[in-house]
Amino acid sequence: MARIAVIGAGMGAMAAAARLAVAGHRVAVYERTETYGGAVRRFERDGFVFDTGPGLLPVPAVYRDLFVKTGKEPLEDLVELVQVDPSARHVFADGTAVSLPNASRAGVVTALDEALGGGAGQRWGDFLIRAREAWDRTRRPLLEEPLWTDWPVLAGQEPYPAVPHKKLLRTRRASTLAEIGTWELRDERLTALLESHALAYGLEPRTAPASAAVLPYMEHAFGTWYVRGGMRELARAVYERCLARRVEFVFGAEVTRVLEKDGRAAGVELSDGTVVDADQVVADVDPGRLRALTDRPLDEDGDVRTDPDAPRPVRLTLLLALRGPREAGAVHRTVVHAPDREAELDFLVSPGGDEPRCPTVTVLRPDDPALRPDGEHESAVVSAVLSGEAGWEDESTVRRYTDFLLEAAGRAVPALRERLLWHEVRAPGDTETGADSVPAPSLAAGRGRFLHPANTTRLPGLYRVGGWSHPGGGLPHAGMSGALVAGLIVEGPQFRGSQ
């Protein structure tokens, strides 16, 4: 039985902790804040309840597997999962709107044809078939296996298939997501639909690899899900599963150093000077912070890795308390597309000195009695992913973007201004955990710029887990990365940096 110290109580960290505890190890989690869940938080006021992090669950199978492997009670016995149907309503810049059925290719094709004109649905359906091919090629190495054995292939080869060009009698391969829209979709609204999946992670479609096509495909293939009571209920269930497996949690315990002995990770030191011995250390923190906790480089020169110092996208969130019930036919999620695509993309990558531009905005309106004081009120969450270099320390910038988000939300919520009782602004930098930073998904190709650091490091006994590490990124695969790290430790890792 090994002693394992886990840094952070995010979803990936708790998933790894539960699996390691089931394997018979003694696991202790050290979290610098006073609660668990990482970005999966909750805010309550005047009877209104809001998810302040992710509001939807794209791949519930990851968490179903976690609960099957760590106990007798399945996930559905602990939380109520509800399919969101329609998956989303999209409001485009020209005023056109379309509601897309959840996980139904035929239904999506029909809806797009009716809203955007004949042929639009077929083009999107054909794109989903090619996106599935990219998913089939990347699912195993990106989500199920350690990075080391496959990263040269993932970095250098674009898995999105080449498409025959009817006029030129040859094939051509899109290298970016934007090229897919231009060459294959041939409709500004379909392009906006495609690119909104990348913008949700702060990816610039003109530079994001074509393999980012797997993002809309995953939503189509696995559906969009909501956890009744809010996503915080999922975090609670994972936390309680950890407690049932006798994982120890220490809150208000900031780790300031990863200790080393005989060339291996040997424990952690806390901000109050407490030293905790351990045989293995698992870190659910971003690469920049983890680097600051050690005295040595964690990756070898030449490795394909995300730059830990690179500017990161951030999320601006508004929590809206509304008077009056949801209107008949209201949808759970509405994506309001930016009025000027080029201006939005330019400002995303180069915000300095330019006039702020209205971004693509997501409005979540869950029909959940647990989130409102009574049937005569409604809670809503409005958010956008923006550049981390937009000057968020300037209050005028926050006010300007708050106005943008409220204006966009008005296209999703009838009579929004008249119904608004109050709103809370969650600006970048407000959150105690730094959870306003948005981890991008791990993607193939793009010369490796979109791959995350491997779970193993050059310091034996130190492992990475969670949204900032391989595999995947963000909430959908946090439990999967926890499973991979647990397997590396339990089964005896045979990969570089782990001997």
CSV table of C-alpha atoms in Angstrom, one decimal:
chain,number,residue,atom,x,y,z
A,1,MET,CA,0.0,0.0,0.0
A,2,ALA,CA,1.5,3.3,-1.1
A,3,ARG,CA,1.0,6.8,0.4
A,4,ILE,CA,-0.3,9.1,-2.3
A,5,ALA,CA,-0.6,12.9,-2.1
A,6,VAL,CA,-3.0,14.5,-4.5
A,7,ILE,CA,-2.6,18.3,-5.2
A,8,GLY,CA,-6.0,19.9,-5.8
A,9,ALA,CA,-9.6,18.6,-5.5
A,10,GLY,CA,-10.8,19.1,-9.0
A,11,MET,CA,-12.8,16.5,-10.9
A,12,GLY,CA,-9.7,14.8,-12.4
A,13,ALA,CA,-8.0,14.7,-9.0
A,14,MET,CA,-11.0,13.2,-7.2
A,15,ALA,CA,-11.4,10.6,-10.0
A,16,ALA,CA,-7.8,9.6,-9.6
A,17,ALA,CA,-8.0,9.5,-5.8
A,18,ALA,CA,-11.1,7.3,-5.8
A,19,ARG,CA,-9.5,4.8,-8.2
A,20,LEU,CA,-6.3,4.7,-6.3
A,21,ALA,CA,-8.1,4.2,-3.0
A,22,VAL,CA,-10.0,1.3,-4.5
A,23,ALA,CA,-6.7,-0.2,-5.5
A,24,GLY,CA,-5.7,-0.2,-1.8
A,25,HIS,CA,-3.6,2.9,-1.5
A,26,ARG,CA,-3.7,5.5,1.2
A,27,VAL,CA,-4.7,8.7,-0.5
A,28,ALA,CA,-4.9,12.3,0.8
A,29,VAL,CA,-6.1,15.3,-1.2
A,30,TYR,CA,-4.7,18.8,-0.4
A,31,GLU,CA,-6.9,21.6,-1.7
A,32,ARG,CA,-6.0,25.2,-1.2
A,33,THR,CA,-9.6,26.4,-1.1
A,34,GLU,CA,-12.3,25.4,1.3
A,35,THR,CA,-14.3,23.1,-1.0
A,36,TYR,CA,-14.0,20.4,-3.7
A,37,GLY,CA,-14.8,20.4,-7.4
A,38,GLY,CA,-12.3,22.8,-9.0
A,39,ALA,CA,-14.2,24.8,-11.6
A,40,VAL,CA,-17.5,23.0,-10.8
A,41,ARG,CA,-18.8,25.5,-8.3
A,42,ARG,CA,-22.2,26.8,-7.2
A,43,PHE,CA,-23.5,30.3,-6.3
A,44,GLU,CA,-26.7,30.9,-4.3
A,45,ARG,CA,-28.6,34.1,-3.5
A,46,ASP,CA,-32.2,34.9,-2.6
A,47,GLY,CA,-33.3,31.4,-3.5
A,48,PHE,CA,-31.6,31.4,-6.9
A,49,VAL,CA,-28.9,28.8,-7.6
A,50,PHE,CA,-26.3,28.9,-10.4
A,51,ASP,CA,-23.6,26.7,-11.8
A,52,THR,CA,-20.6,29.0,-12.0
A,53,GLY,CA,-18.5,26.6,-14.1
A,54,PRO,CA,-19.5,24.1,-16.8
A,55,GLY,CA,-23.3,23.8,-17.0
A,56,LEU,CA,-23.6,20.7,-19.3
A,57,LEU,CA,-22.1,17.2,-19.4
A,58,PRO,CA,-21.1,16.1,-22.9
A,59,VAL,CA,-19.8,12.5,-22.2
A,60,PRO,CA,-21.5,10.9,-19.1
A,61,ALA,CA,-20.0,7.5,-20.0
A,62,VAL,CA,-16.7,8.7,-18.5
A,63,TYR,CA,-18.4,9.2,-15.1
A,64,ARG,CA,-20.5,6.1,-15.4
A,65,ASP,CA,-17.3,4.1,-15.8
A,66,LEU,CA,-15.7,5.9,-12.8
A,67,PHE,CA,-18.6,4.9,-10.5
A,68,VAL,CA,-18.7,1.3,-11.8
A,69,LYS,CA,-15.0,0.9,-11.1
A,70,THR,CA,-15.1,2.5,-7.6
A,71,GLY,CA,-18.2,1.1,-5.9
A,72,LYS,CA,-21.6,-0.7,-6.1
A,73,GLU,CA,-23.8,2.3,-6.6
A,74,PRO,CA,-23.9,3.4,-10.3
A,75,LEU,CA,-23.9,7.1,-11.3
A,76,GLU,CA,-27.6,7.2,-12.0
A,77,ASP,CA,-28.4,6.1,-8.4
A,78,LEU,CA,-26.6,9.2,-7.1
A,79,VAL,CA,-27.5,11.9,-9.6
A,80,GLU,CA,-30.3,12.4,-12.2
A,81,LEU,CA,-29.1,12.8,-15.8
A,82,VAL,CA,-31.4,14.4,-18.3
A,83,GLN,CA,-30.8,14.7,-22.0
A,84,VAL,CA,-31.1,18.2,-23.2
A,85,ASP,CA,-33.4,18.4,-26.2
A,86,PRO,CA,-33.1,20.3,-28.3
A,87,SER,CA,-29.3,20.2,-27.9
A,88,ALA,CA,-29.1,23.9,-28.6
A,89,ARG,CA,-30.8,26.7,-30.4
A,90,HIS,CA,-28.5,28.8,-32.6
A,91,VAL,CA,-29.2,32.4,-33.3
A,92,PHE,CA,-27.0,33.6,-36.2
A,93,ALA,CA,-25.8,37.1,-37.1
A,94,ASP,CA,-28.5,37.6,-39.8
A,95,GLY,CA,-31.3,36.7,-37.4
A,96,THR,CA,-31.8,33.2,-38.6
A,97,ALA,CA,-32.4,30.7,-35.8
A,98,VAL,CA,-32.4,26.9,-35.7
A,99,SER,CA,-33.0,24.4,-32.9
A,100,LEU,CA,-30.9,21.2,-33.3
A,101,PRO,CA,-32.3,17.9,-31.9
A,102,ASN,CA,-30.1,16.0,-29.5
A,103,ALA,CA,-28.1,13.1,-30.9
A,104,SER,CA,-30.2,12.7,-34.1
A,105,ARG,CA,-28.4,13.1,-37.4
A,106,ALA,CA,-31.6,12.9,-39.4
A,107,GLY,CA,-33.3,15.4,-37.2
A,108,VAL,CA,-30.4,17.8,-37.4
A,109,VAL,CA,-30.3,17.5,-41.2
A,110,THR,CA,-34.0,18.3,-41.5
A,111,ALA,CA,-33.8,21.2,-39.1
A,112,LEU,CA,-30.9,22.8,-40.9
A,113,ASP,CA,-32.6,22.3,-44.3
A,114,GLU,CA,-35.8,24.0,-43.0
A,115,ALA,CA,-34.0,26.9,-41.4
A,116,LEU,CA,-31.1,27.5,-43.8
A,117,GLY,CA,-32.3,26.2,-47.1
A,118,GLY,CA,-32.1,23.0,-49.1
A,119,GLY,CA,-28.7,21.4,-49.0
A,120,ALA,CA,-27.5,22.9,-45.8
A,121,GLY,CA,-28.5,19.9,-43.7
A,122,GLN,CA,-26.9,17.4,-46.2
A,123,ARG,CA,-23.6,19.3,-46.1
A,124,TRP,CA,-23.6,19.3,-42.3
A,125,GLY,CA,-24.5,15.6,-42.3
A,126,ASP,CA,-21.6,14.8,-44.7
A,127,PHE,CA,-19.3,16.8,-42.5
A,128,LEU,CA,-20.3,14.8,-39.4
A,129,ILE,CA,-19.4,11.6,-41.3
A,130,ARG,CA,-15.9,12.9,-41.9
A,131,ALA,CA,-15.6,14.2,-38.4
A,132,ARG,CA,-16.4,10.7,-37.2
A,133,GLU,CA,-13.4,9.4,-39.1
A,134,ALA,CA,-11.2,11.9,-37.3
A,135,TRP,CA,-12.7,10.8,-34.0
A,136,ASP,CA,-12.1,7.2,-34.8
A,137,ARG,CA,-8.4,7.9,-35.6
A,138,THR,CA,-7.7,10.0,-32.5
A,139,ARG,CA,-9.9,8.6,-29.7
A,140,ARG,CA,-7.6,5.8,-28.6
A,141,PRO,CA,-4.2,7.7,-28.5
A,142,LEU,CA,-5.7,10.9,-27.2
A,143,LEU,CA,-8.1,9.5,-24.6
A,144,GLU,CA,-7.2,6.0,-23.6
A,145,GLU,CA,-3.4,5.6,-23.8
A,146,PRO,CA,-0.3,7.4,-22.5
A,147,LEU,CA,0.9,10.2,-24.8
A,148,TRP,CA,4.5,9.0,-25.2
A,149,THR,CA,3.9,6.2,-27.7
A,150,ASP,CA,1.8,8.2,-30.1
A,151,TRP,CA,2.6,11.9,-29.8
A,152,PRO,CA,4.8,12.1,-32.9
A,153,VAL,CA,2.0,10.7,-35.0
A,154,LEU,CA,-0.7,12.9,-33.3
A,155,ALA,CA,1.4,16.0,-33.8
A,156,GLY,CA,2.4,15.5,-37.4
A,157,GLN,CA,-0.5,14.0,-39.2
A,158,GLU,CA,-3.9,15.6,-39.7
A,159,PRO,CA,-6.6,13.0,-39.0
A,160,TYR,CA,-9.4,14.8,-40.7
A,161,PRO,CA,-9.9,13.1,-44.1
A,162,ALA,CA,-9.2,14.7,-47.4
A,163,VAL,CA,-12.3,15.6,-49.4
A,164,PRO,CA,-12.8,15.1,-53.2
A,165,HIS,CA,-12.9,18.4,-55.1
A,166,LYS,CA,-15.5,17.9,-57.8
A,167,LYS,CA,-14.3,20.6,-60.2
A,168,LEU,CA,-10.6,20.0,-59.9
A,169,LEU,CA,-10.9,16.2,-60.0
A,170,ARG,CA,-8.6,15.8,-57.0
A,171,THR,CA,-8.7,15.7,-53.3
A,172,ARG,CA,-7.7,18.4,-50.8
A,173,ARG,CA,-7.2,18.2,-47.1
A,174,ALA,CA,-8.3,21.0,-44.8
A,175,SER,CA,-5.6,21.9,-42.3
A,176,THR,CA,-7.7,24.2,-40.1
A,177,LEU,CA,-11.2,24.3,-38.9
A,178,ALA,CA,-11.9,27.5,-40.9
A,179,GLU,CA,-10.9,25.8,-44.1
A,180,ILE,CA,-13.6,23.1,-43.4
A,181,GLY,CA,-16.2,25.8,-43.3
A,182,THR,CA,-15.0,27.5,-46.4
A,183,TRP,CA,-14.4,24.4,-48.6
A,184,GLU,CA,-17.1,22.1,-47.3
A,185,LEU,CA,-19.9,23.9,-45.6
A,186,ARG,CA,-20.1,26.9,-47.9
A,187,ASP,CA,-22.6,28.8,-45.7
A,188,GLU,CA,-21.6,31.5,-43.2
A,189,ARG,CA,-24.2,30.2,-40.7
A,190,LEU,CA,-23.0,26.6,-41.0
A,191,THR,CA,-19.4,27.9,-40.5
A,192,ALA,CA,-20.5,29.8,-37.4
A,193,LEU,CA,-22.2,26.6,-36.1
A,194,LEU,CA,-19.0,24.7,-36.6
A,195,GLU,CA,-16.7,27.3,-35.2
A,196,SER,CA,-18.8,27.9,-32.1
A,197,HIS,CA,-17.6,24.6,-30.7
A,198,ALA,CA,-14.0,25.8,-31.0
A,199,LEU,CA,-14.8,29.3,-29.6
A,200,ALA,CA,-16.3,27.6,-26.5
A,201,TYR,CA,-12.7,26.7,-25.6
A,202,GLY,CA,-11.1,29.9,-26.8
A,203,LEU,CA,-9.7,28.2,-29.9
A,204,GLU,CA,-9.2,30.5,-33.0
A,205,PRO,CA,-10.7,28.6,-35.9
A,206,ARG,CA,-8.3,30.0,-38.4
A,207,THR,CA,-5.4,28.3,-36.6
A,208,ALA,CA,-7.1,25.4,-34.8
A,209,PRO,CA,-6.4,22.1,-36.6
A,210,ALA,CA,-9.1,20.5,-38.7
A,211,SER,CA,-9.2,17.7,-36.1
A,212,ALA,CA,-11.2,20.1,-33.9
A,213,ALA,CA,-14.1,18.8,-36.0
A,214,VAL,CA,-14.3,16.1,-33.4
A,215,LEU,CA,-15.9,18.6,-31.0
A,216,PRO,CA,-19.3,19.0,-32.7
A,217,TYR,CA,-19.1,15.3,-33.6
A,218,MET,CA,-18.8,14.3,-29.9
A,219,GLU,CA,-21.8,16.4,-29.1
A,220,HIS,CA,-23.8,14.8,-31.9
A,221,ALA,CA,-22.7,11.2,-31.1
A,222,PHE,CA,-22.9,11.3,-27.3
A,223,GLY,CA,-25.6,13.8,-26.8
A,224,THR,CA,-25.8,16.8,-24.4
A,225,TRP,CA,-26.7,16.1,-20.8
A,226,TYR,CA,-27.7,18.0,-17.8
A,227,VAL,CA,-27.4,17.0,-14.1
A,228,ARG,CA,-30.6,17.7,-12.2
A,229,GLY,CA,-29.8,20.2,-9.5
A,230,GLY,CA,-26.8,21.6,-11.4
A,231,MET,CA,-23.4,20.3,-12.2
A,232,ARG,CA,-22.3,20.8,-8.7
A,233,GLU,CA,-24.4,17.6,-7.9
A,234,LEU,CA,-21.9,15.6,-10.0
A,235,ALA,CA,-19.0,17.1,-8.1
A,236,ARG,CA,-20.8,16.2,-4.8
A,237,ALA,CA,-21.3,12.6,-6.0
A,238,VAL,CA,-17.7,12.2,-6.9
A,239,TYR,CA,-16.5,13.7,-3.6
A,240,GLU,CA,-18.8,11.4,-1.6
A,241,ARG,CA,-17.6,8.4,-3.5
A,242,CYS,CA,-14.0,9.4,-2.5
A,243,LEU,CA,-15.1,9.6,1.1
A,244,ALA,CA,-16.7,6.2,0.9
A,245,ARG,CA,-13.4,4.9,-0.3
A,246,ARG,CA,-11.7,6.5,2.6
A,247,VAL,CA,-9.9,9.2,0.7
A,248,GLU,CA,-8.8,12.0,3.1
A,249,PHE,CA,-9.4,15.6,2.2
A,250,VAL,CA,-7.5,18.5,3.7
A,251,PHE,CA,-9.0,21.9,2.7
A,252,GLY,CA,-7.3,25.3,3.1
A,253,ALA,CA,-4.0,23.5,2.5
A,254,GLU,CA,-2.0,25.1,-0.3
A,255,VAL,CA,0.8,23.0,-1.6
A,256,THR,CA,3.9,25.2,-2.1
A,257,ARG,CA,6.5,22.6,-3.0
A,258,VAL,CA,6.8,19.1,-4.3
A,259,LEU,CA,9.4,17.4,-2.2
A,260,GLU,CA,12.2,15.2,-3.8
A,261,LYS,CA,14.3,12.5,-2.3
A,262,ASP,CA,16.8,10.2,-4.1
A,263,GLY,CA,15.6,11.6,-7.4
A,264,ARG,CA,11.9,10.9,-6.8
A,265,ALA,CA,8.9,12.8,-5.7
A,266,ALA,CA,8.7,12.1,-1.9
A,267,GLY,CA,5.8,14.3,-0.7
A,268,VAL,CA,4.6,17.9,-0.5
A,269,GLU,CA,5.2,20.9,1.6
A,270,LEU,CA,2.2,23.1,2.6
A,271,SER,CA,2.1,26.9,3.0
A,272,ASP,CA,2.1,26.6,6.8
A,273,GLY,CA,5.4,24.6,6.7
A,274,THR,CA,3.8,21.2,7.2
A,275,VAL,CA,5.7,18.5,5.4
A,276,VAL,CA,3.7,15.5,4.1
A,277,ASP,CA,5.6,12.3,3.1
A,278,ALA,CA,4.3,10.4,0.2
A,279,ASP,CA,5.4,7.6,-2.2
A,280,GLN,CA,3.7,9.2,-5.2
A,281,VAL,CA,2.3,12.7,-6.0
A,282,VAL,CA,-0.6,13.4,-8.3
A,283,ALA,CA,-1.1,17.1,-9.3
A,284,ASP,CA,-4.3,18.5,-10.7
A,285,VAL,CA,-3.0,22.0,-11.4
A,286,ASP,CA,-2.1,24.0,-14.5
A,287,PRO,CA,1.4,23.5,-16.0
A,288,GLY,CA,2.7,27.0,-14.9
A,289,ARG,CA,1.8,26.4,-11.3
A,290,LEU,CA,3.2,22.9,-11.3
A,291,ARG,CA,6.5,24.0,-12.7
A,292,ALA,CA,6.8,26.5,-9.8
A,293,LEU,CA,6.4,23.7,-7.3
A,294,THR,CA,9.5,21.8,-8.4
A,295,ASP,CA,13.2,22.6,-8.9
A,296,ARG,CA,13.6,20.7,-12.2
A,297,PRO,CA,12.2,20.8,-15.7
A,298,LEU,CA,9.3,18.3,-16.0
A,299,ASP,CA,9.6,17.7,-19.7
A,300,GLU,CA,12.5,17.0,-22.0
A,301,ASP,CA,13.7,19.3,-24.7
A,302,GLY,CA,11.8,18.6,-28.0
A,303,ASP,CA,8.7,17.2,-26.4
A,304,VAL,CA,5.5,18.3,-27.8
A,305,ARG,CA,4.0,20.4,-25.0
A,306,THR,CA,1.7,23.3,-24.5
A,307,ASP,CA,3.6,26.4,-23.5
A,308,PRO,CA,2.8,27.0,-19.8
A,309,ASP,CA,3.4,30.7,-20.1
A,310,ALA,CA,1.2,31.2,-23.2
A,311,PRO,CA,-1.8,33.5,-22.7
A,312,ARG,CA,-4.9,31.5,-22.0
A,313,PRO,CA,-8.5,32.2,-22.8
A,314,VAL,CA,-10.8,33.1,-19.9
A,315,ARG,CA,-14.5,32.9,-19.3
A,316,LEU,CA,-16.7,35.9,-18.4
A,317,THR,CA,-20.0,34.8,-16.7
A,318,LEU,CA,-23.2,36.6,-15.8
A,319,LEU,CA,-25.6,35.0,-13.3
A,320,LEU,CA,-29.1,36.4,-14.0
A,321,ALA,CA,-32.1,36.4,-11.5
A,322,LEU,CA,-35.3,36.8,-13.5
A,323,ARG,CA,-38.8,37.5,-12.5
A,324,GLY,CA,-41.5,35.5,-14.2
A,325,PRO,CA,-41.6,31.9,-15.3
A,326,ARG,CA,-39.9,30.4,-18.4
A,327,GLU,CA,-42.0,30.9,-21.5
A,328,ALA,CA,-43.5,27.9,-23.3
A,329,GLY,CA,-41.0,26.4,-25.7
A,330,ALA,CA,-37.9,27.9,-24.0
A,331,VAL,CA,-34.8,25.9,-24.7
A,332,HIS,CA,-32.1,25.0,-22.2
A,333,ARG,CA,-29.1,26.3,-24.3
A,334,THR,CA,-29.0,29.1,-26.8
A,335,VAL,CA,-25.8,30.1,-28.7
A,336,VAL,CA,-26.0,33.7,-29.9
A,337,HIS,CA,-23.4,34.1,-32.6
A,338,ALA,CA,-21.2,37.2,-32.9
A,339,PRO,CA,-22.4,39.9,-35.3
A,340,ASP,CA,-19.0,40.2,-36.9
A,341,ARG,CA,-17.0,36.9,-37.2
A,342,GLU,CA,-13.7,38.4,-38.4
A,343,ALA,CA,-13.7,41.1,-35.7
A,344,GLU,CA,-14.4,38.5,-33.0
A,345,LEU,CA,-11.6,36.3,-34.2
A,346,ASP,CA,-9.1,39.2,-34.6
A,347,PHE,CA,-9.9,40.4,-31.1
A,348,LEU,CA,-9.6,36.9,-29.6
A,349,VAL,CA,-6.0,36.7,-30.7
A,350,SER,CA,-4.9,40.3,-30.5
A,351,PRO,CA,-7.0,42.3,-28.0
A,352,GLY,CA,-4.5,45.0,-27.3
A,353,GLY,CA,-5.4,48.5,-28.5
A,354,ASP,CA,-8.5,47.4,-30.5
A,355,GLU,CA,-12.1,48.2,-29.7
A,356,PRO,CA,-13.8,45.4,-27.9
A,357,ARG,CA,-16.1,43.3,-30.1
A,358,CYS,CA,-19.2,41.4,-29.2
A,359,PRO,CA,-18.3,37.7,-28.9
A,360,THR,CA,-20.3,34.5,-29.4
A,361,VAL,CA,-22.4,34.1,-26.3
A,362,THR,CA,-24.0,31.0,-24.6
A,363,VAL,CA,-27.2,31.3,-22.6
A,364,LEU,CA,-28.2,28.4,-20.3
A,365,ARG,CA,-31.7,28.3,-19.0
A,366,PRO,CA,-32.2,25.0,-17.2
A,367,ASP,CA,-35.8,24.1,-16.4
A,368,ASP,CA,-35.0,23.0,-12.9
A,369,PRO,CA,-37.0,23.9,-9.8
A,370,ALA,CA,-34.0,23.4,-7.6
A,371,LEU,CA,-32.4,26.5,-9.2
A,372,ARG,CA,-35.1,29.0,-8.5
A,373,PRO,CA,-37.1,30.2,-5.5
A,374,ASP,CA,-40.4,29.3,-7.0
A,375,GLY,CA,-42.3,28.9,-10.3
A,376,GLU,CA,-42.6,32.6,-10.8
A,377,HIS,CA,-38.9,33.1,-11.2
A,378,GLU,CA,-36.0,31.8,-13.4
A,379,SER,CA,-32.2,31.6,-13.1
A,380,ALA,CA,-30.0,31.9,-16.2
A,381,VAL,CA,-26.3,31.8,-16.8
A,382,VAL,CA,-24.7,33.8,-19.7
A,383,SER,CA,-21.1,33.3,-20.6
A,384,ALA,CA,-18.5,33.9,-23.3
A,385,VAL,CA,-14.9,32.7,-23.7
A,386,LEU,CA,-12.5,35.6,-24.4
A,387,SER,CA,-8.9,36.6,-24.6
A,388,GLY,CA,-7.0,36.5,-21.2
A,389,GLU,CA,-5.2,39.6,-22.4
A,390,ALA,CA,-8.2,41.9,-22.8
A,391,GLY,CA,-7.4,44.0,-19.7
A,392,TRP,CA,-9.7,42.5,-17.2
A,393,GLU,CA,-8.2,44.5,-14.4
A,394,ASP,CA,-9.9,47.5,-16.0
A,395,GLU,CA,-13.5,47.9,-14.7
A,396,SER,CA,-14.6,49.6,-17.9
A,397,THR,CA,-13.6,46.5,-19.9
A,398,VAL,CA,-15.7,44.3,-17.6
A,399,ARG,CA,-18.6,46.7,-18.0
A,400,ARG,CA,-18.3,46.8,-21.7
A,401,TYR,CA,-18.4,43.1,-22.1
A,402,THR,CA,-21.2,42.8,-19.5
A,403,ASP,CA,-23.2,45.0,-21.8
A,404,PHE,CA,-22.3,42.8,-24.8
A,405,LEU,CA,-23.4,39.6,-22.9
A,406,LEU,CA,-26.7,41.2,-21.7
A,407,GLU,CA,-27.5,42.4,-25.2
A,408,ALA,CA,-26.8,39.0,-26.7
A,409,ALA,CA,-28.9,37.3,-24.0
A,410,GLY,CA,-31.8,39.5,-24.9
A,411,ARG,CA,-31.9,37.6,-28.2
A,412,ALA,CA,-32.4,34.4,-26.3
A,413,VAL,CA,-34.6,35.5,-23.4
A,414,PRO,CA,-37.7,37.5,-24.3
A,415,ALA,CA,-38.1,40.8,-22.4
A,416,LEU,CA,-34.8,40.2,-20.6
A,417,ARG,CA,-34.3,43.8,-19.4
A,418,GLU,CA,-37.8,44.0,-18.0
A,419,ARG,CA,-37.5,40.6,-16.2
A,420,LEU,CA,-34.0,41.2,-14.7
A,421,LEU,CA,-34.1,41.5,-10.9
A,422,TRP,CA,-30.3,41.5,-10.5
A,423,HIS,CA,-27.2,40.0,-12.0
A,424,GLU,CA,-23.8,38.9,-10.6
A,425,VAL,CA,-20.7,39.3,-12.8
A,426,ARG,CA,-18.0,36.7,-12.6
A,427,ALA,CA,-15.1,38.4,-14.3
A,428,PRO,CA,-11.7,36.7,-15.1
A,429,GLY,CA,-9.6,36.8,-11.9
A,430,ASP,CA,-12.6,36.8,-9.6
A,431,THR,CA,-12.6,33.1,-8.8
A,432,GLU,CA,-10.5,31.8,-6.0
A,433,THR,CA,-9.4,28.7,-7.9
A,434,GLY,CA,-8.4,30.4,-11.1
A,435,ALA,CA,-11.1,28.4,-12.8
A,436,ASP,CA,-11.9,31.3,-15.1
A,437,SER,CA,-9.0,30.0,-17.2
A,438,VAL,CA,-10.4,27.6,-19.9
A,439,PRO,CA,-8.4,24.5,-20.7
A,440,ALA,CA,-8.5,23.8,-24.4
A,441,PRO,CA,-9.2,20.3,-25.6
A,442,SER,CA,-6.3,18.1,-26.6
A,443,LEU,CA,-6.2,17.8,-30.4
A,444,ALA,CA,-4.2,16.0,-32.9
A,445,ALA,CA,-2.1,17.7,-35.6
A,446,GLY,CA,-1.4,21.5,-35.4
A,447,ARG,CA,2.3,20.5,-35.1
A,448,GLY,CA,1.6,19.5,-31.5
A,449,ARG,CA,0.5,22.9,-30.3
A,450,PHE,CA,-2.8,21.5,-29.1
A,451,LEU,CA,-1.5,18.5,-27.2
A,452,HIS,CA,-1.4,18.6,-23.4
A,453,PRO,CA,1.6,17.6,-21.2
A,454,ALA,CA,1.8,13.9,-20.6
A,455,ASN,CA,0.6,12.4,-17.3
A,456,THR,CA,4.1,11.3,-16.5
A,457,THR,CA,7.0,13.8,-15.8
A,458,ARG,CA,10.8,13.7,-15.7
A,459,LEU,CA,10.5,13.6,-11.9
A,460,PRO,CA,9.7,9.9,-11.2
A,461,GLY,CA,6.7,9.5,-8.9
A,462,LEU,CA,5.1,12.9,-10.0
A,463,TYR,CA,2.0,12.6,-12.2
A,464,ARG,CA,-0.3,15.1,-13.9
A,465,VAL,CA,-4.0,14.8,-14.1
A,466,GLY,CA,-7.1,16.9,-15.0
A,467,GLY,CA,-8.0,19.3,-17.7
A,468,TRP,CA,-4.5,20.7,-18.2
A,469,SER,CA,-3.0,17.3,-18.9
A,470,HIS,CA,-3.3,14.4,-21.3
A,471,PRO,CA,-5.8,13.0,-22.2
A,472,GLY,CA,-8.5,15.4,-23.4
A,473,GLY,CA,-9.2,18.7,-21.7
A,474,GLY,CA,-11.9,20.2,-19.5
A,475,LEU,CA,-14.7,18.5,-17.7
A,476,PRO,CA,-15.7,15.8,-20.2
A,477,HIS,CA,-12.5,13.8,-19.8
A,478,ALA,CA,-11.4,14.8,-16.3
A,479,GLY,CA,-12.5,11.4,-15.0
A,480,MET,CA,-10.7,9.7,-17.9
A,481,SER,CA,-7.4,11.3,-17.2
A,482,GLY,CA,-7.9,10.3,-13.5
A,483,ALA,CA,-8.3,6.7,-14.7
A,484,LEU,CA,-5.2,6.8,-16.8
A,485,VAL,CA,-3.0,8.1,-14.0
A,486,ALA,CA,-4.4,5.5,-11.6
A,487,GLY,CA,-3.6,2.8,-14.1
A,488,LEU,CA,0.0,4.2,-14.5
A,489,ILE,CA,0.6,4.0,-10.7
A,490,VAL,CA,-1.2,0.8,-9.9
A,491,GLU,CA,-0.1,-1.3,-12.9
A,492,GLY,CA,3.5,-0.1,-12.8
A,493,PRO,CA,4.3,2.6,-15.4
A,494,GLN,CA,6.6,1.5,-18.3
A,495,PHE,CA,6.9,4.9,-19.9
A,496,ARG,CA,9.5,7.6,-20.0
A,497,GLY,CA,9.9,9.8,-16.9
A,498,SER,CA,8.2,7.2,-14.7
A,499,GLN,CA,11.0,4.7,-13.9
